[in-house]
Coordinates of C-alpha atoms in Angstrom, one line a residue:
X1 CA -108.7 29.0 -56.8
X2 CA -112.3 29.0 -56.5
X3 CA -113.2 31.0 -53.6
X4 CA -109.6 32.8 -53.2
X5 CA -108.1 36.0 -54.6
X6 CA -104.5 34.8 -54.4
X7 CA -103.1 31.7 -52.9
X8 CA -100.4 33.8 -51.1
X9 CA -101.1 37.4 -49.7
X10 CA -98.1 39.3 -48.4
X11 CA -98.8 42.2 -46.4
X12 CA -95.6 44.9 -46.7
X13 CA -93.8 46.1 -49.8
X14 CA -90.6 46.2 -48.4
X15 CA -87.0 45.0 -49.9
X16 CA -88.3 41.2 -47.7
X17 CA -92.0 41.3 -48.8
X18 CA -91.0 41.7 -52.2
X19 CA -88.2 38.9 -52.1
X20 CA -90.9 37.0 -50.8
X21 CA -93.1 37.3 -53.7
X22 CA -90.0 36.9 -56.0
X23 CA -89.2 33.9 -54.5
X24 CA -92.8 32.3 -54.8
X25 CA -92.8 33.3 -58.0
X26 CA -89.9 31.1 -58.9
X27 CA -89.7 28.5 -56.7
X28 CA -93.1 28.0 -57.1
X29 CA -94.3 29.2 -60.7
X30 CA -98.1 29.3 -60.6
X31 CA -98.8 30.0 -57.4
X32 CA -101.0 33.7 -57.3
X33 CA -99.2 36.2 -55.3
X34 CA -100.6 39.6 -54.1
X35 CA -98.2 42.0 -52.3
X36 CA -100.0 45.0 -50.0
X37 CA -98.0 48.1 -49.5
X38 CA -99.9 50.8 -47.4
X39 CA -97.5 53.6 -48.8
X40 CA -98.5 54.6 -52.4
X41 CA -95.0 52.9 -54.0
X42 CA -93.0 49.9 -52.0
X43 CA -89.7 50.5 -50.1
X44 CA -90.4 54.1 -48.3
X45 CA -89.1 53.0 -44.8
X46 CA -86.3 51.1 -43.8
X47 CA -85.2 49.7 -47.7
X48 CA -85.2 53.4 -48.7
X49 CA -83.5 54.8 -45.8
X50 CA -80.4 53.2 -44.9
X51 CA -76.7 53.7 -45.9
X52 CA -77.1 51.1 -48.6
X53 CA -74.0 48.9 -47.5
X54 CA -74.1 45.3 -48.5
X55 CA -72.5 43.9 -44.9
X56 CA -70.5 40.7 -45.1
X57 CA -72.0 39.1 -42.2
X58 CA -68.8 39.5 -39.8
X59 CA -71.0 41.0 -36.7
X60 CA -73.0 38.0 -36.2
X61 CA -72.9 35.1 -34.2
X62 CA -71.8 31.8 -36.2
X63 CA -74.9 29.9 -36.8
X64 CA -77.2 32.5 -36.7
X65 CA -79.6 33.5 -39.5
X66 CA -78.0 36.7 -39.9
X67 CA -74.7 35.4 -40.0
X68 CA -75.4 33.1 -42.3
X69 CA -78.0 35.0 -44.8
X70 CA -75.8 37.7 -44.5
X71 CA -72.6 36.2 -45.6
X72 CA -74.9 34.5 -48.6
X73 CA -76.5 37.5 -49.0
X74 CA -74.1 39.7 -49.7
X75 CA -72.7 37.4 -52.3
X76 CA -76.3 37.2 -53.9
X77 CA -77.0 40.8 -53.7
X78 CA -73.7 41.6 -56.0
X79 CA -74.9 39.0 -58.5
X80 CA -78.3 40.6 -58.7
X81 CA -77.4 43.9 -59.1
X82 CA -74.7 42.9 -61.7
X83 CA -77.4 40.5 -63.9
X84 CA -79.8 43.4 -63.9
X85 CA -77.8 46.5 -64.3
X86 CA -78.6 48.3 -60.7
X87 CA -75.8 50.5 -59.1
X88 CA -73.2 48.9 -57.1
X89 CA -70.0 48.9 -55.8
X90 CA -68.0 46.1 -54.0
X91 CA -65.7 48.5 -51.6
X92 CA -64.4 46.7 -48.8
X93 CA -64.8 48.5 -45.6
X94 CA -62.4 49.2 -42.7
X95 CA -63.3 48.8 -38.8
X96 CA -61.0 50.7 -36.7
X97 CA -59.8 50.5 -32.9
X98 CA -59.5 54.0 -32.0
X99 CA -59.1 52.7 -28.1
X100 CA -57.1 50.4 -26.3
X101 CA -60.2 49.0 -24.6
X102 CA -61.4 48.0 -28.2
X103 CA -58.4 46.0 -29.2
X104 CA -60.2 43.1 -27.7
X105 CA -63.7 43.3 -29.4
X106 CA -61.4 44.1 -32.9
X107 CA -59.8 40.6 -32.4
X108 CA -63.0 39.0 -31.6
X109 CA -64.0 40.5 -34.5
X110 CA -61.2 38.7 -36.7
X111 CA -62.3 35.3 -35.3
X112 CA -66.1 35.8 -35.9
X113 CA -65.5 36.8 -39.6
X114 CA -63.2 34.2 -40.2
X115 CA -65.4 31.2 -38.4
X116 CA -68.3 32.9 -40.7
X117 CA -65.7 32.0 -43.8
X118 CA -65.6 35.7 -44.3
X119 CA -61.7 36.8 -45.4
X120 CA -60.2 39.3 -42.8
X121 CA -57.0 41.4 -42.9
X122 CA -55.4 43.0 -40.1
X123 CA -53.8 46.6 -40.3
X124 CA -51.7 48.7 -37.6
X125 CA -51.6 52.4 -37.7
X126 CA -49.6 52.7 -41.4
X127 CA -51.4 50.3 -42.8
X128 CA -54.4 52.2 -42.1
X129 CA -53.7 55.3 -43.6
X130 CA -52.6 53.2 -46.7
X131 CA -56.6 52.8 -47.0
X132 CA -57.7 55.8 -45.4
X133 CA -55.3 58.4 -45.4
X134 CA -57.7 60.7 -43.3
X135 CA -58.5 58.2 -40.6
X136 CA -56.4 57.3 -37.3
X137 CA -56.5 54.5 -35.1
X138 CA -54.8 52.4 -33.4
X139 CA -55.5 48.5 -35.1
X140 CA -58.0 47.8 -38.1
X141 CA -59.4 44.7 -39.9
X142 CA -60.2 45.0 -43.5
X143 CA -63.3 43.2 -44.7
X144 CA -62.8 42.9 -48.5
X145 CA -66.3 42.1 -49.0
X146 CA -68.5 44.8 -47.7
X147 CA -70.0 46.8 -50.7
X148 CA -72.8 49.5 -51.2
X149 CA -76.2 49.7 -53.7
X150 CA -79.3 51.3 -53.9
X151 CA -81.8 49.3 -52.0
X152 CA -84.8 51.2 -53.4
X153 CA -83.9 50.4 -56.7
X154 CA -83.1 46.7 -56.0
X155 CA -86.5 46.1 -54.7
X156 CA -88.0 47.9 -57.4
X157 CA -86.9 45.4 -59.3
X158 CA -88.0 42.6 -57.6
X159 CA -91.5 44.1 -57.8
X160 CA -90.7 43.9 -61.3
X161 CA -89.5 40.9 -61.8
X162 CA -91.9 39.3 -59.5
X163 CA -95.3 41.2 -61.5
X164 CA -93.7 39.7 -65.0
X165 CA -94.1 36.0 -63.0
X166 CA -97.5 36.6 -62.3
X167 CA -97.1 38.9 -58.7
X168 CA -99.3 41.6 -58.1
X169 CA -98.0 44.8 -56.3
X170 CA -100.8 47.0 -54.8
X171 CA -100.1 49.6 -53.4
X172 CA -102.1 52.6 -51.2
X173 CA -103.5 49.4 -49.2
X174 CA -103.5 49.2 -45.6
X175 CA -104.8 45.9 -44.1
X176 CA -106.6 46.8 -40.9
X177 CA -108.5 43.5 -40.5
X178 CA -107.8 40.1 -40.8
X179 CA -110.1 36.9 -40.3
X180 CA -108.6 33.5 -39.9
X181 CA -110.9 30.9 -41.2
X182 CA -110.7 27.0 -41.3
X183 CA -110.0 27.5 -45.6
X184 CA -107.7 30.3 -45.1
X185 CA -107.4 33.7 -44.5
X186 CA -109.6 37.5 -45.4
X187 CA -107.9 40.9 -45.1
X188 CA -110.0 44.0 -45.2
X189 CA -108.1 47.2 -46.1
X190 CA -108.7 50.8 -45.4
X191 CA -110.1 50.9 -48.7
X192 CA -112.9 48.7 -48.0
X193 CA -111.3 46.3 -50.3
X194 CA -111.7 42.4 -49.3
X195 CA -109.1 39.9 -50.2
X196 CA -108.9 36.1 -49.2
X197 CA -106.1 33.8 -49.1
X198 CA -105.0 30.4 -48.9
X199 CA -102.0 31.9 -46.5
X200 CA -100.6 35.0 -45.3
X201 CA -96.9 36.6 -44.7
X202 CA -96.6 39.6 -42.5
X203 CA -93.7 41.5 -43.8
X204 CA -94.8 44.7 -42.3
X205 CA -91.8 46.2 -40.8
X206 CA -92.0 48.5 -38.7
X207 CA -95.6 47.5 -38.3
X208 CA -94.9 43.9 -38.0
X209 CA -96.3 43.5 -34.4
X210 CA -99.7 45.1 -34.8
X211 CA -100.7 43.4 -38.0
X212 CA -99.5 39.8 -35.9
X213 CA -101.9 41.2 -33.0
X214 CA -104.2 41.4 -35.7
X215 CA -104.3 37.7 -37.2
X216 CA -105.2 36.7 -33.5
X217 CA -101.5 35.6 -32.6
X218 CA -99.3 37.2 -29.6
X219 CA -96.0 37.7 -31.5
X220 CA -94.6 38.0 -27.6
X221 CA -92.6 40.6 -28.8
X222 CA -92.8 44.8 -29.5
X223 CA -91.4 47.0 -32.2
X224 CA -89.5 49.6 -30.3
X225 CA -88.7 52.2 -33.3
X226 CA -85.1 53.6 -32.7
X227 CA -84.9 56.4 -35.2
X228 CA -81.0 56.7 -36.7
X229 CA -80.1 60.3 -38.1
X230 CA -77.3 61.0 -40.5
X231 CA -75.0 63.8 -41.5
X232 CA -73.3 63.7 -44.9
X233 CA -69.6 65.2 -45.3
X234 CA -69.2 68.4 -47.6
X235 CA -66.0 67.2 -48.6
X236 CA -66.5 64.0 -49.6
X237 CA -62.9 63.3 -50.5
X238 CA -62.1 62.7 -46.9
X239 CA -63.3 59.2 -47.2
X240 CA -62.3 56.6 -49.7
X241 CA -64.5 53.8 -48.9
X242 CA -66.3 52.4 -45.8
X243 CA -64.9 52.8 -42.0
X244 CA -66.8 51.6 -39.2
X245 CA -66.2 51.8 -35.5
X246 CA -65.3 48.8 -33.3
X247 CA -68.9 48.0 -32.0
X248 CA -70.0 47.6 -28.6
X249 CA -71.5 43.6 -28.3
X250 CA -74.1 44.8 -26.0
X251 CA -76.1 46.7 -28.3
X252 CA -77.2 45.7 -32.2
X253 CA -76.5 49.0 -33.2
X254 CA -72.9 49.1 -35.3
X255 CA -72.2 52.9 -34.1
X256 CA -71.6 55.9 -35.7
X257 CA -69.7 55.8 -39.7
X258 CA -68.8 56.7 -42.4
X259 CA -70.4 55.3 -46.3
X260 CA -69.1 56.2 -49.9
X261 CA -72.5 55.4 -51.3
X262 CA -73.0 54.5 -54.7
X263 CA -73.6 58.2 -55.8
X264 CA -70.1 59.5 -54.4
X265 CA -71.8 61.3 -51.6
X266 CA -70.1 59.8 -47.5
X267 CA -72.8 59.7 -45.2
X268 CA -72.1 59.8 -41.7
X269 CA -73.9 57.8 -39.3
X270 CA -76.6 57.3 -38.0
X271 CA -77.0 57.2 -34.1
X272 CA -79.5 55.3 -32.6
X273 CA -82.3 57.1 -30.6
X274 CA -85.8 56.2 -29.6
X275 CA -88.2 57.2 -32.1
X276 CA -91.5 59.1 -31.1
X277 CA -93.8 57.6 -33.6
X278 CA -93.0 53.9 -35.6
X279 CA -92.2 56.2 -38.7
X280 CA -90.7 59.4 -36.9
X281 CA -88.3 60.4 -39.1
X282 CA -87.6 63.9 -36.5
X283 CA -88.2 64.7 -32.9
X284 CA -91.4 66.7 -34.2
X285 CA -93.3 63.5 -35.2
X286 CA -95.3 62.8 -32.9
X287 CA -98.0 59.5 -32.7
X288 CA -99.4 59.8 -29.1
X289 CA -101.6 56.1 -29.2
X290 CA -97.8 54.5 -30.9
X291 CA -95.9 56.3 -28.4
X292 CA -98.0 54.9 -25.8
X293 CA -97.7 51.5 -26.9
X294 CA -94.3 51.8 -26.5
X295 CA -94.0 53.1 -23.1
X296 CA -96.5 50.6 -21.6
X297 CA -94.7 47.5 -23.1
X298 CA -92.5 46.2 -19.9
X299 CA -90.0 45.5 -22.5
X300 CA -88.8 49.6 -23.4
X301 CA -88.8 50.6 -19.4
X302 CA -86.1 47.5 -18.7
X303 CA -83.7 48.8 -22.1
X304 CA -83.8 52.6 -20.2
X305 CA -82.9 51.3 -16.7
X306 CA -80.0 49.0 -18.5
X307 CA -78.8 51.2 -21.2
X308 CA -79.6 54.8 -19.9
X309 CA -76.1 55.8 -19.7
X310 CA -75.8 54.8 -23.3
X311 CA -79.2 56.4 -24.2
X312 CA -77.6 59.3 -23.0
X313 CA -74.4 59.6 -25.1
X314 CA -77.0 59.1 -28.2
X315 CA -79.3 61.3 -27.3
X316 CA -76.8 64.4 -26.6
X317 CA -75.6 63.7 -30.1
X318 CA -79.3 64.1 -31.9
X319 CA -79.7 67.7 -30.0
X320 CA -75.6 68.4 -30.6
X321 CA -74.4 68.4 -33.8
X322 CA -71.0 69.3 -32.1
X323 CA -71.3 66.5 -30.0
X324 CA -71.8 64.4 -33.2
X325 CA -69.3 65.7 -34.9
X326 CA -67.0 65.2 -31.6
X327 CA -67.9 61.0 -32.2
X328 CA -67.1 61.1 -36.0
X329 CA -63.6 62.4 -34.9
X330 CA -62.3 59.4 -33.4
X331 CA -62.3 58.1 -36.8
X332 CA -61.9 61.5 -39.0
X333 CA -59.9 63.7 -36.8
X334 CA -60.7 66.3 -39.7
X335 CA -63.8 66.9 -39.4
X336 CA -65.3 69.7 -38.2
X337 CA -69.1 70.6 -37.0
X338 CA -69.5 73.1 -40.6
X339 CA -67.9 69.7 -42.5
X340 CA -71.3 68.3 -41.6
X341 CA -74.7 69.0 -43.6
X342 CA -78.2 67.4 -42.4
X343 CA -79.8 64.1 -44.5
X344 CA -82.6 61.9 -44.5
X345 CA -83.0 60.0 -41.2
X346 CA -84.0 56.3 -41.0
X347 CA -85.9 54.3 -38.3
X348 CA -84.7 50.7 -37.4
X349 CA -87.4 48.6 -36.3
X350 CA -86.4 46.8 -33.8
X351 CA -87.9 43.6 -31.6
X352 CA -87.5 43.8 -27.9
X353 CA -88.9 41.0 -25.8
X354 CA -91.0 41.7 -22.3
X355 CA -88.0 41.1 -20.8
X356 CA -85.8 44.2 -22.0
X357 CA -84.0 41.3 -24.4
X358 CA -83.2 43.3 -28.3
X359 CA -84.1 39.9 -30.2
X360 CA -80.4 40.1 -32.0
X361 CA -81.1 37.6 -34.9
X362 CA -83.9 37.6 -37.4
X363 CA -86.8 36.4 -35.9
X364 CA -89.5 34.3 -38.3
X365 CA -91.9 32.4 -36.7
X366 CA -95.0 30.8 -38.4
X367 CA -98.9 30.3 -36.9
X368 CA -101.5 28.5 -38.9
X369 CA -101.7 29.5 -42.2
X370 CA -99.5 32.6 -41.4
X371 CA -95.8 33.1 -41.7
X372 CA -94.4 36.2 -39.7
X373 CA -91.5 38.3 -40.1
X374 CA -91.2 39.5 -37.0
X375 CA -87.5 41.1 -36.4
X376 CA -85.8 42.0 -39.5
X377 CA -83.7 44.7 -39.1
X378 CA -80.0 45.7 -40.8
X379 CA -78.1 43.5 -42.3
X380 CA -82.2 42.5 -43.9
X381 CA -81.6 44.4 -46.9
X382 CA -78.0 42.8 -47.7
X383 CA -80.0 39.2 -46.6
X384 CA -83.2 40.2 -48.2
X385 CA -83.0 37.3 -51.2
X386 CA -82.2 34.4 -48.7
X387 CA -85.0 35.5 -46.3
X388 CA -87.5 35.8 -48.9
X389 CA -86.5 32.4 -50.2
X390 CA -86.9 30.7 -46.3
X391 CA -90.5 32.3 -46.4
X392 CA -91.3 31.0 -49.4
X393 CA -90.4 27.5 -48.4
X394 CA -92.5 27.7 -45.3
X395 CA -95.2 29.5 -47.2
X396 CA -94.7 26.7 -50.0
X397 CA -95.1 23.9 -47.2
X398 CA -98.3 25.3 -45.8
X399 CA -100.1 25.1 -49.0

């Protein structure tokens, strides 16, 4: 250690960066571990500000990483919470056909989940209601497996869990320098504090791409913020569970629905619509130099001349609370635009190639002596303790 400050620096204190440092700390027991969070406690973007459902991986293309970290995720994440007393609940959701049109994509659905080895059910109309009394539709499939935590609280724990193995958590630190030399790696914060590393992980979320840029490597990718805003019902008792809207395969969004978190509160949502700043949480945050990355990456000019008709629908709905309440319908045909009350919005970082392409798996990809993160968006959280574990065996390798 002579020479070094850790052997493993982890920049982000996110549910992944933290799983990270968990993992290393186990799989590896020894090896120094120092976690930077810029925010002054871990998890205050997208770990804190997401519906908290554990997904059971039935979106996902067979083979993937998300399909199959999800589907172990999910598993692992009820374990966790269990051994270590966090709030959870294993609901099972619904996902409902509300259109002919969808019927299709529904039974694609049942064949994805069962070739992922997830357990499916299909419902008609009365069989729905059985569920969900309030909600209509036309076919469902019932995914037994889907459940809801607090994510916050979750990697809290982890932080914990990880500092009693020897981790350190700092946070109020953000890196904005980083020298690669032949031994390893330095990190200046804005705090004027110097660290240096055997190797570095860039967990950075939403700020992934800029802290790749600054370790000398071209990630060949953007984050394109898309900021999803949510609604919570007044009446909660409308909703029993989860119910989810057939999504559309073109877009990694899942669509407007409806949660029972673990607090009894529904939330409805969120929509997906671009963000003006990487953590705009409201049209009136503004960044101009992040905004102006995004609009000069080739990348978020292709999604608009693809997608612009579907822009449009989401973007009516974030200025129409009507409107919004309008899409919630399909599902709820009770609710009304006063059933609706304003919550905390979340932003989805999300990876979009030069090309226009939305990378739609996770994307990890590791330089010398640096392993990045690089597109690790929902279902993350519910695959947070597999992911941290394939860092960790990269990371592991390297040294």
């Amino acid at each position: 250690m002579s020479g070094y400050d850790c052997d493993v620096l982890v920049i982000g204190g996110g549910i992944v960066g933290l799983s990270t440092a968990y993992a290393l700390t186990r799989t590896a027991p020894g090896t120094r571990v120092v976690v930077l969070e810029k925010e002054e406690a871990p998890a205050r973007h997208q770990t804190g500000r997401n519906s908290g459902v554990i997904h059971s991986g039935i979106y996902y293309r067979p083979g993937s990483l998300k399909a199959r970290y999800a589907v172990t995720g999910a598993a692992e994440m009820v374990k966790f919470c269990a051994e270590h007393g966090l709030p959870h609940r294993v609901t099972g959701k619904l996902i409902v056909a509300t259109r002919r049109d969808e019927l299709p994509r529904l039974h694609s659905l049942v064949q994805r989940g069962r070739e992922n080895g997830i357990p499916v059910r299909e419902l008609g109309p009365a069989q729905i209601a059985e569920y969900e009394p309030g909600v209509r539709g036309l076919a469902a499939i019932h995914v037994g497996t889907t459940g809801v935590c607090d994510y916050g609280a979750v990697a809290e724990q982890l932080a914990v869990l990880a500092g009693a193995a020897g981790a350190e958590v700092r946070c109020g630190e953000e890196v904005v320098a980083v020298d690669r030399r032949p031994w390893g790696v330095a990190v200046r914060t804005a705090s004027g504090t110097v660290l240096r590393a055997r190797a570095l992980v860039n967990c950075a979320g939403l700020h992934c791409d800029r802290v790749a840029r600054l370790t000398g490597d071209d990630p060949e990718m953007r984050i394109v913020p898309f900021r999803g805003e949510y609604y919570e019902l007044t009446d909660p008792s409308l909703v029993r569970g989860l119910v989810y809207p057939v999504p559309d395969p073109a877009f990694p969004f899942l669509g407007v629905h409806l949660t029972r978190g673990i607090d009894g509160g529904v939330h409805v949502g969120p929509n997906a619509v671009p963000a003006l700043a990487r953590e705009g949480y409201g049209w009136g945050v503004v960044r101009p130099g992040e905004l102006a990355a995004t609009l000069s990456w080739p990348g978020s000019w292709h999604i608009a001349r693809r997608h612009w008709r579907y822009g449009a629908g989401e973007l009516r709905r974030s200025l129409s609370k009507e409107a919004f309440a309008q899409e919630v319908r399909r599902l709820l045909p009770a609710v009304t635009e006063e059933a609706l009350r304003p919550t905390d919005a979340g932003v989805r970082a999300q990876a979009v190639l030069r090309d226009g392409t939305l990378v739609d798996d996770f994307l990890i990809r590791e330089t010398r002596q640096v392993v990045h993160v690089l597109n690790a968006p929902s279902p993350a959280a519910t695959a947070s303790l597999p992911i941290g574990r394939e860092v960790a065996r990269r990371v592991r390798a390297m040294l």
